[in-house]
PDB file of C-alpha atoms and ligand atoms in Angstrom:
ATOM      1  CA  UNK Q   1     -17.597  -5.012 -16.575  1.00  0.00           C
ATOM      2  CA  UNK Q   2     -20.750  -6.080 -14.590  1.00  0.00           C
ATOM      3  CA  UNK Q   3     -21.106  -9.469 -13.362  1.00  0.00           C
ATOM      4  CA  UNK Q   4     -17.629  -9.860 -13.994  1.00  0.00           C
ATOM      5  CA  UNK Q   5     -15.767  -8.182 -11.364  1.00  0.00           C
ATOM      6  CA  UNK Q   6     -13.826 -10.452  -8.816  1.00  0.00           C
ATOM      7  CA  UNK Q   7     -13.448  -9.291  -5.343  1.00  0.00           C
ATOM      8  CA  UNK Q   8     -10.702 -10.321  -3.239  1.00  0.00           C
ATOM      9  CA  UNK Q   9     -11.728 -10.251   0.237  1.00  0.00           C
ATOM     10  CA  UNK Q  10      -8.739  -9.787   2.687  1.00  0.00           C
ATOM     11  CA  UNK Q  11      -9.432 -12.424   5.565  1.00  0.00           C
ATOM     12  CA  UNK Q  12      -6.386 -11.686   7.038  1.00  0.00           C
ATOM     13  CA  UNK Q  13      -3.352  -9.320   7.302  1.00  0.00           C
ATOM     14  CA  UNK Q  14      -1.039 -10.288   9.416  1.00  0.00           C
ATOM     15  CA  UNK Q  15       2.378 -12.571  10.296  1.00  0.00           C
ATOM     16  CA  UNK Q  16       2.437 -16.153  11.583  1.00  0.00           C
ATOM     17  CA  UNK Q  17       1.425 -14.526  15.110  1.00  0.00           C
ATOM     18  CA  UNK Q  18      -1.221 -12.575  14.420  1.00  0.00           C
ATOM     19  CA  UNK Q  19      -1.178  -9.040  15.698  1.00  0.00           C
ATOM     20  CA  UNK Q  20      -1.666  -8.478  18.405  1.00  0.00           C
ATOM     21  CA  UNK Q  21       1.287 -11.171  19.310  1.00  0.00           C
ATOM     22  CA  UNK Q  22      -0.030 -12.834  22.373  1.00  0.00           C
ATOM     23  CA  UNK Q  23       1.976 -11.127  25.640  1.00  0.00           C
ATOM     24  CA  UNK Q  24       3.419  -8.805  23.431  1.00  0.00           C
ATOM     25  CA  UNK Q  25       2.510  -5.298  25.405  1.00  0.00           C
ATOM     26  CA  UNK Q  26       4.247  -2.810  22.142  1.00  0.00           C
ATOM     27  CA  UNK Q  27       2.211   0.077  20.815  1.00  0.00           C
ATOM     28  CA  UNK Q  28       0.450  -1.605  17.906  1.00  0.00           C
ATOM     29  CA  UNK Q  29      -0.344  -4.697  20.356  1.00  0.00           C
ATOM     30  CA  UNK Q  30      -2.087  -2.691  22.610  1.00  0.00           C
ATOM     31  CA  UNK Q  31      -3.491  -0.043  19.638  1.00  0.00           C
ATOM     32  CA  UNK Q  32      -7.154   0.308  19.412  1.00  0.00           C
ATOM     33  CA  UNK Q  33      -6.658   0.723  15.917  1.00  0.00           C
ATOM     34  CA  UNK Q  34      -8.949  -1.842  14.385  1.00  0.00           C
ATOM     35  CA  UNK Q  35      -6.474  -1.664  11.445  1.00  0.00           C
ATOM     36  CA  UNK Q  36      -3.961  -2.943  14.073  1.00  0.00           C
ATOM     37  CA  UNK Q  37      -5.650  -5.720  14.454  1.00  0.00           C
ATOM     38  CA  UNK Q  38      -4.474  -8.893  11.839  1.00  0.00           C
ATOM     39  CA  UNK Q  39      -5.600 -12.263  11.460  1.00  0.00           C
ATOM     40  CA  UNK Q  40      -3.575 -14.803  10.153  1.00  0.00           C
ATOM     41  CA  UNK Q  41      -3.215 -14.394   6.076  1.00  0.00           C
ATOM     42  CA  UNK Q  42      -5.326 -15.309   3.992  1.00  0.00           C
ATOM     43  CA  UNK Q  43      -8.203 -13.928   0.965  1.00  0.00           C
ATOM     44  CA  UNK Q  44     -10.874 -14.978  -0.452  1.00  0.00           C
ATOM     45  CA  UNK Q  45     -11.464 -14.900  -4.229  1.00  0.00           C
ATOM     46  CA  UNK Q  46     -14.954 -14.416  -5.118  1.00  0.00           C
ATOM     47  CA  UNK Q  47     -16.796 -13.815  -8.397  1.00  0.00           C
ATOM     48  CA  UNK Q  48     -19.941 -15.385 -10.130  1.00  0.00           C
ATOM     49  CA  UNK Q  49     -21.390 -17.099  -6.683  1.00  0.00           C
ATOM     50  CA  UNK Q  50     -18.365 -18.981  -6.401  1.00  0.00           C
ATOM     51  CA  UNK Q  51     -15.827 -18.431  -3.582  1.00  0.00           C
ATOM     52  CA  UNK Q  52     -12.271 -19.655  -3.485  1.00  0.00           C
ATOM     53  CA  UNK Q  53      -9.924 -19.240  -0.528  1.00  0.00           C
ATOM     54  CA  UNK Q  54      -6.399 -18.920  -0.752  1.00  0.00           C
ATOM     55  CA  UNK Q  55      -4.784 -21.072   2.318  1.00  0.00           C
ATOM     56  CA  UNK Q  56      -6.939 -22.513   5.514  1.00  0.00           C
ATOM     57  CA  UNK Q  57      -5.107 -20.189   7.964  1.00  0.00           C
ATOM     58  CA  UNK Q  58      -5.240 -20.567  11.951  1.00  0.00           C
ATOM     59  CA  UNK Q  59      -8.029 -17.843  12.052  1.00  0.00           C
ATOM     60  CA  UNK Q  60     -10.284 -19.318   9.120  1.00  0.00           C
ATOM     61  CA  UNK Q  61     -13.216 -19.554  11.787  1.00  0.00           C
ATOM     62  CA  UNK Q  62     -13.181 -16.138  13.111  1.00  0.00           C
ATOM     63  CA  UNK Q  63     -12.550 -15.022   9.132  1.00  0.00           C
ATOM     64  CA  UNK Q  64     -15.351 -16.708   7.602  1.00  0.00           C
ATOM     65  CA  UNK Q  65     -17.674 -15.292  10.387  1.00  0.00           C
ATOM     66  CA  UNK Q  66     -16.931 -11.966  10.153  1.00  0.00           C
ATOM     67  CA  UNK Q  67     -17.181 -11.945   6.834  1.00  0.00           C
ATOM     68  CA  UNK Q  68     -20.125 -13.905   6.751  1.00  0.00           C
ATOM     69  CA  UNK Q  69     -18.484 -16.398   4.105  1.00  0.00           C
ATOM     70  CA  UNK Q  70     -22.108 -18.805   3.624  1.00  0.00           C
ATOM     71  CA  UNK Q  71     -19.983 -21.523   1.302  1.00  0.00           C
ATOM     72  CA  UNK Q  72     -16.341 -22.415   0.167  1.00  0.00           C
ATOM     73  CA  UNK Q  73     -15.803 -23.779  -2.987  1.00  0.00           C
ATOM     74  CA  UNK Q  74     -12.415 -24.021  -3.505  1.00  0.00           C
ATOM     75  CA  UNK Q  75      -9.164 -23.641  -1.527  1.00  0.00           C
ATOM     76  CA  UNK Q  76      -5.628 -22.830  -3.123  1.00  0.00           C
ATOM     77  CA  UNK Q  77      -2.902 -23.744  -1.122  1.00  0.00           C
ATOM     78  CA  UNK Q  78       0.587 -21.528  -0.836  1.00  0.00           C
ATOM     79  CA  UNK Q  79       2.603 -23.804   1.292  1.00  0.00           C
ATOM     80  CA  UNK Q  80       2.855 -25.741   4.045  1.00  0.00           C
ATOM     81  CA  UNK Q  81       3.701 -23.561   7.008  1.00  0.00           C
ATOM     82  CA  UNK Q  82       1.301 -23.370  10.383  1.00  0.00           C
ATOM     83  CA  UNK Q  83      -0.184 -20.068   9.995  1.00  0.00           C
ATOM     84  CA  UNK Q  84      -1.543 -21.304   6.442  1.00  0.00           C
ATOM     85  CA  UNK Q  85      -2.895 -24.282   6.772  1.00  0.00           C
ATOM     86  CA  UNK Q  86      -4.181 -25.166  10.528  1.00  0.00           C
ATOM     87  CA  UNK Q  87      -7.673 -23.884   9.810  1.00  0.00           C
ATOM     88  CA  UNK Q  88      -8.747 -26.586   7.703  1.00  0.00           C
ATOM     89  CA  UNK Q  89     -10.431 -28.585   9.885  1.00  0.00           C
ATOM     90  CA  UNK Q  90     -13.177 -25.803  10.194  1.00  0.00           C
ATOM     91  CA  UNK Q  91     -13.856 -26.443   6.080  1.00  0.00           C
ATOM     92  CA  UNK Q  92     -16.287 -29.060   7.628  1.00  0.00           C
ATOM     93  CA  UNK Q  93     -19.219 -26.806   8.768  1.00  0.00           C
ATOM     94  CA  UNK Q  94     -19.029 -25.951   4.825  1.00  0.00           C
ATOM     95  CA  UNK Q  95     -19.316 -29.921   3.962  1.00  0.00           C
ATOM     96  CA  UNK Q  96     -21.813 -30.435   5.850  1.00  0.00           C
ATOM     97  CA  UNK Q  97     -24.053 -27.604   4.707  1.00  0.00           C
ATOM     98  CA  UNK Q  98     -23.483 -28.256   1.277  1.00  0.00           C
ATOM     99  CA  UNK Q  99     -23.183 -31.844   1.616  1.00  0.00           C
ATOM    100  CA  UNK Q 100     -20.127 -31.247  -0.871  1.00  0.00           C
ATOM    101  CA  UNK Q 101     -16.398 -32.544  -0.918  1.00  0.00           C
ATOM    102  CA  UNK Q 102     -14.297 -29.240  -1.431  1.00  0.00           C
ATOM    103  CA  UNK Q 103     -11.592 -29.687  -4.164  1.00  0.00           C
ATOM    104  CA  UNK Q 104      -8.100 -28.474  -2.326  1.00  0.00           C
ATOM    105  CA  UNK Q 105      -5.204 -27.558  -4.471  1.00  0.00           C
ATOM    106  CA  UNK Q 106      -1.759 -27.382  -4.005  1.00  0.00           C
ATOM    107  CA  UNK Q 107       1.880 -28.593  -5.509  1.00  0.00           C
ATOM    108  CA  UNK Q 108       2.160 -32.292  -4.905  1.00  0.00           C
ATOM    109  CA  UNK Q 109       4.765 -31.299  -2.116  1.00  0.00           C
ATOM    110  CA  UNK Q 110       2.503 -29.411  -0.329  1.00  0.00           C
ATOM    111  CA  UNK Q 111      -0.160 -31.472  -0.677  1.00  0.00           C
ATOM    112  CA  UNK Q 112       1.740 -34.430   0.647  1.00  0.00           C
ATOM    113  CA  UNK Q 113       2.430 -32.822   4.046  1.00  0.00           C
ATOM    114  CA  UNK Q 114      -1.487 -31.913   4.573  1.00  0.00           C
ATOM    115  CA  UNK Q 115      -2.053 -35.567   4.154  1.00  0.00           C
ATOM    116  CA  UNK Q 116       0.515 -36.679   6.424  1.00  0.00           C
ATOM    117  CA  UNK Q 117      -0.208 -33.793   8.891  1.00  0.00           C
ATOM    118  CA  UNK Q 118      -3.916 -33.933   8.815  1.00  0.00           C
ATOM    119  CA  UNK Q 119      -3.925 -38.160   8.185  1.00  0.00           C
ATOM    120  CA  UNK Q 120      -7.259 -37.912   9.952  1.00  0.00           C
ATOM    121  CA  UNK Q 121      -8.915 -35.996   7.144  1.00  0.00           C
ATOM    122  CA  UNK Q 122      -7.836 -38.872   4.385  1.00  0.00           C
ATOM    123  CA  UNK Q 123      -8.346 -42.046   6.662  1.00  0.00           C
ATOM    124  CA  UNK Q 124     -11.584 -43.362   4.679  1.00  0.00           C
ATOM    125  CA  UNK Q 125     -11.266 -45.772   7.555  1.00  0.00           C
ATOM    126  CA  UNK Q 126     -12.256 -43.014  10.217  1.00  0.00           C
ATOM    127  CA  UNK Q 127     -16.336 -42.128  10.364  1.00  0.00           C
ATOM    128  CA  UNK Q 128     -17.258 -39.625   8.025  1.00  0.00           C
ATOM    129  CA  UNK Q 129     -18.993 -36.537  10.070  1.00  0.00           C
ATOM    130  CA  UNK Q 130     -16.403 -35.662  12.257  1.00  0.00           C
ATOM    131  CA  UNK Q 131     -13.761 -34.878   9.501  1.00  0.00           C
ATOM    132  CA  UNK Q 132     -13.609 -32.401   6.731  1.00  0.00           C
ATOM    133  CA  UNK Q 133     -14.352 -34.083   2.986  1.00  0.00           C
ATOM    134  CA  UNK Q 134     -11.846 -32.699   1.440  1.00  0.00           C
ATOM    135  CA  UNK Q 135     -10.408 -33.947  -2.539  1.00  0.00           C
ATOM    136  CA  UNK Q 136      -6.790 -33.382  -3.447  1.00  0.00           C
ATOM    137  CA  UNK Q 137      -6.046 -31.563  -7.022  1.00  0.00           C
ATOM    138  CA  UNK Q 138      -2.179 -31.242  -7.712  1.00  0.00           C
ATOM    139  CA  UNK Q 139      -1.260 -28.855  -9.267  1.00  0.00           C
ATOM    140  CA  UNK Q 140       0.965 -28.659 -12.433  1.00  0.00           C
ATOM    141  CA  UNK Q 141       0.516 -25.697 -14.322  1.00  0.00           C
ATOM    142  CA  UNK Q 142      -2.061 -23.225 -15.018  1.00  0.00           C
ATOM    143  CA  UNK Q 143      -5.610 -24.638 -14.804  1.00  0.00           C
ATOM    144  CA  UNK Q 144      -9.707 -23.631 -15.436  1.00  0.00           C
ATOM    145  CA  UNK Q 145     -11.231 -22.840 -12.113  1.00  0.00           C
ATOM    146  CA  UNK Q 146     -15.135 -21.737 -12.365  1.00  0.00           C
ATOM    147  CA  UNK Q 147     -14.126 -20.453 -15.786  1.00  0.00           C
ATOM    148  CA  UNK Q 148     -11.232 -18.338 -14.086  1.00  0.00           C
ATOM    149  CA  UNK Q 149      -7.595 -19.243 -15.168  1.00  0.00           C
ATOM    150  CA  UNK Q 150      -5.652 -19.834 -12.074  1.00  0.00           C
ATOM    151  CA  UNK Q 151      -1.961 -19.556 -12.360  1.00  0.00           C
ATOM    152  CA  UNK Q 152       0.447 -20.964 -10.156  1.00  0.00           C
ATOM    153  CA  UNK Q 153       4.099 -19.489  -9.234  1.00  0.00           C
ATOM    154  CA  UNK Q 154       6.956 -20.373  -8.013  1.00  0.00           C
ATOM    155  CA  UNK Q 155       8.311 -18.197  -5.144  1.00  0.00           C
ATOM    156  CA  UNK Q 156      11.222 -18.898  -2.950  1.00  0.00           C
ATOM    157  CA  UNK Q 157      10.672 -18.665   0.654  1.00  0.00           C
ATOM    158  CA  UNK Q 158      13.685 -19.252   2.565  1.00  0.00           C
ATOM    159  CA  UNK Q 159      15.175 -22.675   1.562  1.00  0.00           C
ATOM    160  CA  UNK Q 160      11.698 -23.618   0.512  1.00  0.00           C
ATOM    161  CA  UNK Q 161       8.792 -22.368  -1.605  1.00  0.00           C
ATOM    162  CA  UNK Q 162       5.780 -21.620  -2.119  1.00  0.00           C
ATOM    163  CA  UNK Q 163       3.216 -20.817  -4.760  1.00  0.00           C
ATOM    164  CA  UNK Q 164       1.934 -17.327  -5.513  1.00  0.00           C
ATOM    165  CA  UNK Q 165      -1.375 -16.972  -7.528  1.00  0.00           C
ATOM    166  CA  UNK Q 166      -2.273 -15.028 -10.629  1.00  0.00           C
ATOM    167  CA  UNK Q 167      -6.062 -14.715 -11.446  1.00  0.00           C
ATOM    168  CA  UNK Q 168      -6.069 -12.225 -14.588  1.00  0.00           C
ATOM    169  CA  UNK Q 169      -4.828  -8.784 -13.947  1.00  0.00           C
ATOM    170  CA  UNK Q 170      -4.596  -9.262 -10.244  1.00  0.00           C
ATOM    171  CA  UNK Q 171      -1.579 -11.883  -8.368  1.00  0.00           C
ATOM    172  CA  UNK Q 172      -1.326 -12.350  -4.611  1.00  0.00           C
ATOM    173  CA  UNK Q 173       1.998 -13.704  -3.124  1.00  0.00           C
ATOM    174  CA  UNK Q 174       2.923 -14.025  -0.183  1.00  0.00           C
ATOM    175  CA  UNK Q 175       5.247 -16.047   2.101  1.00  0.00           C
ATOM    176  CA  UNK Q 176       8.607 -15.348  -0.184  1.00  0.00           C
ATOM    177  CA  UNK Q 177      11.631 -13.470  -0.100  1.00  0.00           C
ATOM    178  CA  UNK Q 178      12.497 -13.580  -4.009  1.00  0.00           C
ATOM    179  CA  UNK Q 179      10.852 -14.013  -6.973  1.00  0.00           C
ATOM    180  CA  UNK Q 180      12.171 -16.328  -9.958  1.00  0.00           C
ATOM    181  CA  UNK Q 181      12.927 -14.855 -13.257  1.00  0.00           C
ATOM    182  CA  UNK Q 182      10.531 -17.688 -14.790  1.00  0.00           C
ATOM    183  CA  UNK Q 183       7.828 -16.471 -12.380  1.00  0.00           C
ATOM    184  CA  UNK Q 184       8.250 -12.369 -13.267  1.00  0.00           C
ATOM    185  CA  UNK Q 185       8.207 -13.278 -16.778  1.00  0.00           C
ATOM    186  CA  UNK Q 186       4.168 -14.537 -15.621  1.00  0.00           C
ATOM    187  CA  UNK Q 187       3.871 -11.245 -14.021  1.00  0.00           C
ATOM    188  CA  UNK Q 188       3.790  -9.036 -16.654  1.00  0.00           C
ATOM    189  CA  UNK Q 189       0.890  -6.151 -17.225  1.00  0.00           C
ATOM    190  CA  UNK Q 190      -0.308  -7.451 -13.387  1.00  0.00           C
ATOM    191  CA  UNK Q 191      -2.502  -4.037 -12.475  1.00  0.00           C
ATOM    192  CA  UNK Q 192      -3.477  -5.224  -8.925  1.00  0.00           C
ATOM    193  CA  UNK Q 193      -0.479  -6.917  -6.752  1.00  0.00           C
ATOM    194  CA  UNK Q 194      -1.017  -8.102  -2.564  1.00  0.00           C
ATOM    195  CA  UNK Q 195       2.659  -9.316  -1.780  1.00  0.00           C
ATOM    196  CA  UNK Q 196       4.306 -10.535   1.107  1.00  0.00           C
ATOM    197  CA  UNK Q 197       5.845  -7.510   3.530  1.00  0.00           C
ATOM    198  CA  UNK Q 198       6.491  -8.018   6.428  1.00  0.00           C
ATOM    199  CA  UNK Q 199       8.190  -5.483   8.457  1.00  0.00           C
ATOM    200  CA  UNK Q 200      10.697  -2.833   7.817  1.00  0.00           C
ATOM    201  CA  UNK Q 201      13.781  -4.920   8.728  1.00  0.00           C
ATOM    202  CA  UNK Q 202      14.967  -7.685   6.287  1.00  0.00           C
ATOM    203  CA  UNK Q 203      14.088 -11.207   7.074  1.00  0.00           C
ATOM    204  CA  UNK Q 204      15.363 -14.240   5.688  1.00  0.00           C
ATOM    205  CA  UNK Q 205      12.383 -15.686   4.466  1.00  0.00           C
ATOM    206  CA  UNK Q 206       9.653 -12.840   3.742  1.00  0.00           C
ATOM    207  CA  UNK Q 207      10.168  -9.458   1.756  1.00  0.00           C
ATOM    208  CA  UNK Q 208      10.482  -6.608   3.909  1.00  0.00           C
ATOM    209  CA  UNK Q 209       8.320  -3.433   3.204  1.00  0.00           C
ATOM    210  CA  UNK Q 210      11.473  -1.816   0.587  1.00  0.00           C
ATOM    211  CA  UNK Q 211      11.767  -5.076  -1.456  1.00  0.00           C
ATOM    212  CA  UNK Q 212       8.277  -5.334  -1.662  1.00  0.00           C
ATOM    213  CA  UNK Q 213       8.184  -1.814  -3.283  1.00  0.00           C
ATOM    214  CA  UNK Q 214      10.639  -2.512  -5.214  1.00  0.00           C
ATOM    215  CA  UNK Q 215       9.459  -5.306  -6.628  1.00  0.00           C
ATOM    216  CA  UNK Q 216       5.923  -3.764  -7.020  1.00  0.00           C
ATOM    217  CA  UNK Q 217       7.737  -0.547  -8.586  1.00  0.00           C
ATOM    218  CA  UNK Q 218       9.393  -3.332 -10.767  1.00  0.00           C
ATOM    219  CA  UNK Q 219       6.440  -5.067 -12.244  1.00  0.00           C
ATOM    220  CA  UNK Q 220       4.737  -1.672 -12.746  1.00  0.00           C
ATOM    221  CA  UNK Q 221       1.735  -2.560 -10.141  1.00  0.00           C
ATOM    222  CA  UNK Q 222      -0.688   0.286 -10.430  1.00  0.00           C
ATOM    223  CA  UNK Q 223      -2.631  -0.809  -7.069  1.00  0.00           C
ATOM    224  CA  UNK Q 224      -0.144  -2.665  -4.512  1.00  0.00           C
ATOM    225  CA  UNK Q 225      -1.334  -3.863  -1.430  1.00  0.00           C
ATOM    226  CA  UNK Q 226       0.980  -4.874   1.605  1.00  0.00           C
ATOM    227  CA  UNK Q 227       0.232  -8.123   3.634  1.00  0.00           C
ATOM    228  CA  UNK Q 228       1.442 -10.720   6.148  1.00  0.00           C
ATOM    229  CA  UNK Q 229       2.316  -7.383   8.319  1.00  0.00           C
ATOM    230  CA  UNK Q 230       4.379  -8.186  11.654  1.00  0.00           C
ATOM    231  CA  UNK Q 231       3.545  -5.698  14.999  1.00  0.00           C
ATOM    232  CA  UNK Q 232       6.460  -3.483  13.499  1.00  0.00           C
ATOM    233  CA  UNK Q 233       3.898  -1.652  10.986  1.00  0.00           C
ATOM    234  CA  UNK Q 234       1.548   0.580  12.648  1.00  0.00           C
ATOM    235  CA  UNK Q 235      -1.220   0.612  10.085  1.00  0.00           C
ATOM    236  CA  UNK Q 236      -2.317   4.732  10.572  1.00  0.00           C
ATOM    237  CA  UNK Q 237       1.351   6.049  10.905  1.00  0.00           C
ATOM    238  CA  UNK Q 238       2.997   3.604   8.358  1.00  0.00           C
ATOM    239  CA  UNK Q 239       0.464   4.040   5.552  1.00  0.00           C
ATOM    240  CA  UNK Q 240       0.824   7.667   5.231  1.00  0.00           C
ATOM    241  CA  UNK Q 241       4.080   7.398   4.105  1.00  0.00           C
ATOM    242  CA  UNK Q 242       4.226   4.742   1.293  1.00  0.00           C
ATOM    243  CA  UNK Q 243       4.202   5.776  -2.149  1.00  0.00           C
ATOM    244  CA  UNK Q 244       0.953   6.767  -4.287  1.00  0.00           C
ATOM    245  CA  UNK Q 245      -0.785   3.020  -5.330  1.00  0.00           C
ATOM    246  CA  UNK Q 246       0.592   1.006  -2.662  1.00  0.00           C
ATOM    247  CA  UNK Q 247      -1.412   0.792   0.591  1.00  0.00           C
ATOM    248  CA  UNK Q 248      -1.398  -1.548   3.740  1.00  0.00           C
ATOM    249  CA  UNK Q 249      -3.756  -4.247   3.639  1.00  0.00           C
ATOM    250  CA  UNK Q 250      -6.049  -4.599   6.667  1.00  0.00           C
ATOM    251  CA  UNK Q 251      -8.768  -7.220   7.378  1.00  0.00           C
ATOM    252  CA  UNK Q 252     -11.803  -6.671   6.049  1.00  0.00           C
ATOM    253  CA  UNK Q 253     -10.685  -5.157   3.221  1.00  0.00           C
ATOM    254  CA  UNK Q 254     -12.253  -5.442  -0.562  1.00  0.00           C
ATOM    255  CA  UNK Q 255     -10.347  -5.098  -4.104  1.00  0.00           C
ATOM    256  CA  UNK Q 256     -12.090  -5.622  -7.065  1.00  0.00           C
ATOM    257  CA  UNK Q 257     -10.217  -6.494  -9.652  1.00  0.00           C
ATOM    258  CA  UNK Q 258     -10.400  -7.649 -13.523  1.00  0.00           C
ATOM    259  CA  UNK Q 259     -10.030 -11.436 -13.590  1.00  0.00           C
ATOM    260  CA  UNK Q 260      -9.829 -12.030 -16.767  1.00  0.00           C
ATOM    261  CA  UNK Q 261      -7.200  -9.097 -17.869  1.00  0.00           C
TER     262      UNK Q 261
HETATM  263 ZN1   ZN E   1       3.055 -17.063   6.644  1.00  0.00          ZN
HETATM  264 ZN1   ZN E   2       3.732  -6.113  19.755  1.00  0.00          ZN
HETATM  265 ZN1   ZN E   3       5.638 -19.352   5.386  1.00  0.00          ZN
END
């Protein structure tokens, strides 16, 4: 279907540290794997000229560069947690090129905490300039996006949640440890799944890499891609042995997928 491919760019792969953890001195740390090497998580959606991140993560500067990102349009927020949201400050070399607010969604609980952590960013008080423009959508339900349909989903992550996001045939959760019945019921005929594993051991508040197979196997996935990897997962070693349709994300990387499917 030409012209109406999206591609999901992965910015980044990897846990709340990044990998290589800072003074961490383990074999994938010091790998010279490339593949090794993963920024905080977060994609990009993009399709028709239009470009819409998923989460501002800690590395958004270093992501947008080396993927040579020229404009945001849109950002989609999972939750509140560091690693997802600290680099939204650098959405303002995007403002001022465009000379554009950028619409930010999120659930109204999420949203909430970037105003109160960020209260810079929303004090109309404060000089304009020296502060992302930035307009809050909350989110309720699915909604139009560029003539996508964007669905939210509930995901529990730890005591919390967060919100996973189906674009047509292709959803992307990450930063949860189950999955709702409400939200598989949205997950049905999904052909292209990134999910949330991140190392071999169990966790309390992310999937490890056997749930996330599991849950993949469950929902009949037929590409499944592996994110939000800790320094466990040694990206050569570890992705010869997964099944056949599931790989390890890696930064850089590019799906296309049907968006409308
Ligand atoms: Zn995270
Ligand atoms: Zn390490
Ligand atoms: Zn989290």
């Amino acid at each position: 279907m030409i012209g109406g491919v999206m591609t999901v760019t992965i910015l980044g792969s990897g846990t709340s540290t990044g990998v290589p953890v800072p003074g961490c001195s383990c074999a994938v740390c010091t790998s010279e794997d490339p593949q090794n090497a993963r920024t905080r998580c977060s994609v990009l959606l993009s399709r028709g000229g239009k470009n819409i991140l998923i989460d501002t993560s800690t590395d958004l500067r270093q992501q947008v560069l080396r993927e040579k990102v020229s404009h945001i349009d849109a950002v989609l927020y999972t939750h509140t947690h560091a690693d997802h949201i600290h680099g939204i400050d650098d959405l303002r070399s995007f403002n001022m090129i465009s000379g554009q607010a950028i619409p930010i969604f999120g659930s109204p609980e999420t949203l909430a905490v970037i105003r109160r952590n960020f209260g810079y960013i929303f004090d109309d008080e404060l000089e304009p300039g020296y502060r992302p423009r930035l307009e809050t959508r909350e989110i309720d339900g699915p909604f139009d996006l560029f003539g996508l349909t964007v669905e939210p989903l509930t995901l529990q992550h730890g005591s919390g949640v967060s919100l996973g996001y189906r674009v047509g045939s292709f959803a992307y959760l990450v930063d949860c440890n189950a999955v709702p019945d409400e939200t598989l019921t949205r997950l049905r005929n999904i052909e292209t799944l990134v999910i949330d594993a991140l190392r071999f051991r169990p966790h309390t508040t992310h999937f490890n890499i056997a749930q996330a197979l599991e849950l993949a196997d469950r929902l009949g996935a037929r590409r499944t891609f592996l994110t939000h990897l800790s320094h466990d997962v040694d990206h050569a070693r570890h992705a010869a042995l997964l099944p056949p349709g599931v790989a390890l994300a890696y930064d850089g990387q590019r799906i296309e997928v049907d968006p409308t499917g």
